[in-house]
Amino acid sequence: MEDNSTPLETQDNNRIVPVNIEEQMKTAYIDYSMSVIVGRALPDVRDGLKPVHRRILHGMNELGNNSNKPYKKAARIVGEVMGKYHPHGDASIFDTMVRMAQDWSMRYLLVDGQGNFGSQDGDGPAAMRYVEARLHRLAENMLEDIDKDTVDFQFNFDDSLKEPTVLPTRIPQLLMNGSSGIAVGMATNMMPHNLSEVIDGCIAYIDKKDITIEELIQYVKAPDFPTGGIIYGMEGVKAAMHFGRGRVVLRGKLRVDTKASGREQIIITEVPYQVNRDALCDRVGQLVNEKVVEGIAHVNNESNNKEGTRIVIDLKRDAIANVVINQLYKHTELQTSYGINNVALVKGRPRTLNIRDMISEFVEFRLEVVTRRTQFELREAEKKAHILQGYLIALDHLDEVIALIRASSTPEIAKNSLISAGWGLDEIQAKAILELRLQRLTGMERDKIREEYDQLMLLINHLKELLADEGKRFEVIRQELLEVKEKFGDERKTEITYLDDEVSIKDLIREEDVVITISHLGYIKRTSATEYRQQRRGGRGAIGGKTRDEDYIDHLFVASTHHTMIFFTEKGRCYWLNVYEIPEGDKTSKGRAIQNLIQLPPDDKVRAILDVKDLKDEAFVNTHHIVLCTKQGVIKKTSLQDFSRPRQTGVNAITIVEGDHLLEARLTDGNSEILLAVRSGRAIRFEEEKVRPTGRGAIGVAGIEVDDETDEVIGMICVNREDKSKTVLVVSEKGYGKRTPIDEYRITNRGGKGVKTISVTDKTGKLVGILDVTEQEDLMITCKSGLTIRMPVNGISEQGRATQGVKLIRLDENDEIAAITKLDKLEEENGNGLHTADAATVNPESGPLPSNGDAPAASDSTDQPGPGLDPLLGIEPTENE
């Protein structure tokens, strides 16, 4: 029997199409990746939303779940969105909606939630059946005009409904709230920004289409995070602005408080974006247990929803807060970096965008929305005007129309009769006339129809003008953006800190002269120099600083905010600090512990301060020296070049022998004469060349001979030998002072006893300060009680070396002078003429000395004001006194 069947191989070959497996895998994977990229992970550059966010907002809008309506259960919203638009599971929809309602996740909320939506400490939200939500007012501005054919719609997953491909947002959502997502082969991580700044940038682009990125950065300065914090350095941010990729370093915000017991606390008031507060506390505790971070006694998270973030770190008694803070920045999420990767969909394709690209794409989208909205409104207005025109024709032939309708047996016959009546009516108008209510035929209603028609014609002309002129459409966009800014704009939450090597401080800090004060217990602050009013000699004084019990002002100095302060401690260490970094406070504030600004050991304290304009000026630093002196009369000179490279931990400036400490520091140009004064009333004058330059680690040489263990150096001045305008001003601890020509002090070799500079008596007290002054300067005196007085130097009489001087300030019993400083006179016009300063400070550890019996007693008349000066002046307290 013959077998006619076809072999199996032949049948299979007819059905199987051979393909290249490599090409098949490529095609399938590319299709999958594009589906993820376009349909899930990346935001659209126009409205800044991923599909799930867009569908939630659209679904809530379709539900009528607006900001002025009652809240709806989250479960109902999730069901609506999942059933109609997003069939990917309820968890993803609910999690997305929750995030849009968390003020620590979104810079600007899109959903208004009611109930437990989680916390910044990592607590999860309640189940969707327990919480409620509605659209936020801001989100409604993203949905406005969606029913005016402003955007395209597409079929949903089962082709039963239509959903928008993009929202017609009035708000630059992509920049405002940012976005993050991981697709296939690419990812996006866009930072949130301040709405007001972004709108300013959009308006700047509208005004100047060829605006540069550098110009845009003047408006959109940097990311602005919902949890605040401090951006530390702008280099990575500017890279992202220019190229779409960069890095932002964010630090938490904190302050240092002192408890009543004297121990310090670090209070963290803001943590970086997306940092879990409980996890941060746990990490700090772990570092303490592992002894990575020293000096922390206790850490506690005291944050709550009402008062916000508050993490309290108690320090041990000997801990230096500034050191602990730096360790926390290094080892914990208190300092966090974020990679910026601005990838978004542009016309359906992923693209890396710079700041100008994002703004231009949004503005161009708004132009398209406004154009389509205007076209829609024009069509609707023309349709309505066409019907009203038919009404007007019918009203002009009212009797004939009524008769014609009454004579018609059916509506269709009546419609055809109206069309063929010869009045120019078409089918739409005829149908509208037949549907006209009889009440519209009254005289008043007829007038309303005519008025409505006239108004519509004006609107139509306006809409046509808009469509004909692109500039007018841009003006509409501009006005709508300004309305959004007025409604929802706010101040920045995140501060910006520029690193020294990124930008000139002069470009950021307003230059002004400030008074810097340091108290005996080490509290420092800066105050505008204009807060100190000038008074006559003998005045009562003003409160210059509130201090703690047994504390008083040790140093008072005037400097520009653009300068650098060099601090010298009694143990011979040197530290640097920019003036603008010193915390600002009013005259009566206490200030901040200096250990929190420089890494000063607890057993050391600042003794001398120098104000240097620019340490990077090589010509200046190579031609200047720093002269140091100690309380035992040792003097030393070192090139400023050795102090021109600041180190955070400080450097050694002079080697101090046991029982001595550094007292004073002066900046010289090599052509000075040096005067040293001691507490017992003597002073010595010698040339600067007598002190040869030595390195920072040297001990120094003898400057003046100190009488005994109770005597000590109280000050040093360095006067340029060519400057003949200077006089030597000395002040005693009980408020007596005088000026003496410098030539009365003969030039000698260093190391001698010197000559008498003031007559020390029980009435005057010991010598406490020496300054070189001119008549164009003012003297500022600060007492241990905090009292401060400012007086003109030319009101202090010139007297010989051996006199006791005149009374400069009236002191309370048991009060003494703590510091004296000189400063330029205030200009009478604007009161801001301060430019230079020099200071003499008291050694608070000095004990009383017996009066010098050889000193001639001054006449009692020296207690009275000098000739031409008013009697003692009282002052009216200012508001903060």
mmCIF file of C-alpha atoms in Angstrom, residues 19 106 146 387 404 475 612 657 685 696 757 771 781 824:
data_model
loop_
_atom_site.group_PDB
_atom_site.id
_atom_site.type_symbol
_atom_site.label_atom_id
_atom_site.label_comp_id
_atom_site.label_asym_id
_atom_site.label_seq_id
_atom_site.Cartn_x
_atom_site.Cartn_y
_atom_site.Cartn_z
ATOM 1 C CA VAL A 19 14.670 34.291 13.012
ATOM 2 C CA MET A 106 7.044 67.403 47.971
ATOM 3 C CA ILE A 146 -8.379 70.622 30.434
ATOM 4 C CA ILE A 387 -27.150 81.494 17.511
ATOM 5 C CA LEU A 404 -45.040 80.770 10.682
ATOM 6 C CA GLU A 475 1.876 88.329 27.613
ATOM 7 C CA VAL A 612 43.714 91.722 57.536
ATOM 8 C CA VAL A 657 57.149 79.762 78.497
ATOM 9 C CA ARG A 685 59.835 103.045 72.995
ATOM 10 C CA ARG A 696 56.351 80.912 64.082
ATOM 11 C CA THR A 757 53.571 107.190 81.075
ATOM 12 C CA LEU A 771 46.565 103.262 72.067
ATOM 13 C CA ILE A 781 35.444 102.350 76.166
ATOM 14 C CA ASP A 824 37.166 106.629 62.752
#
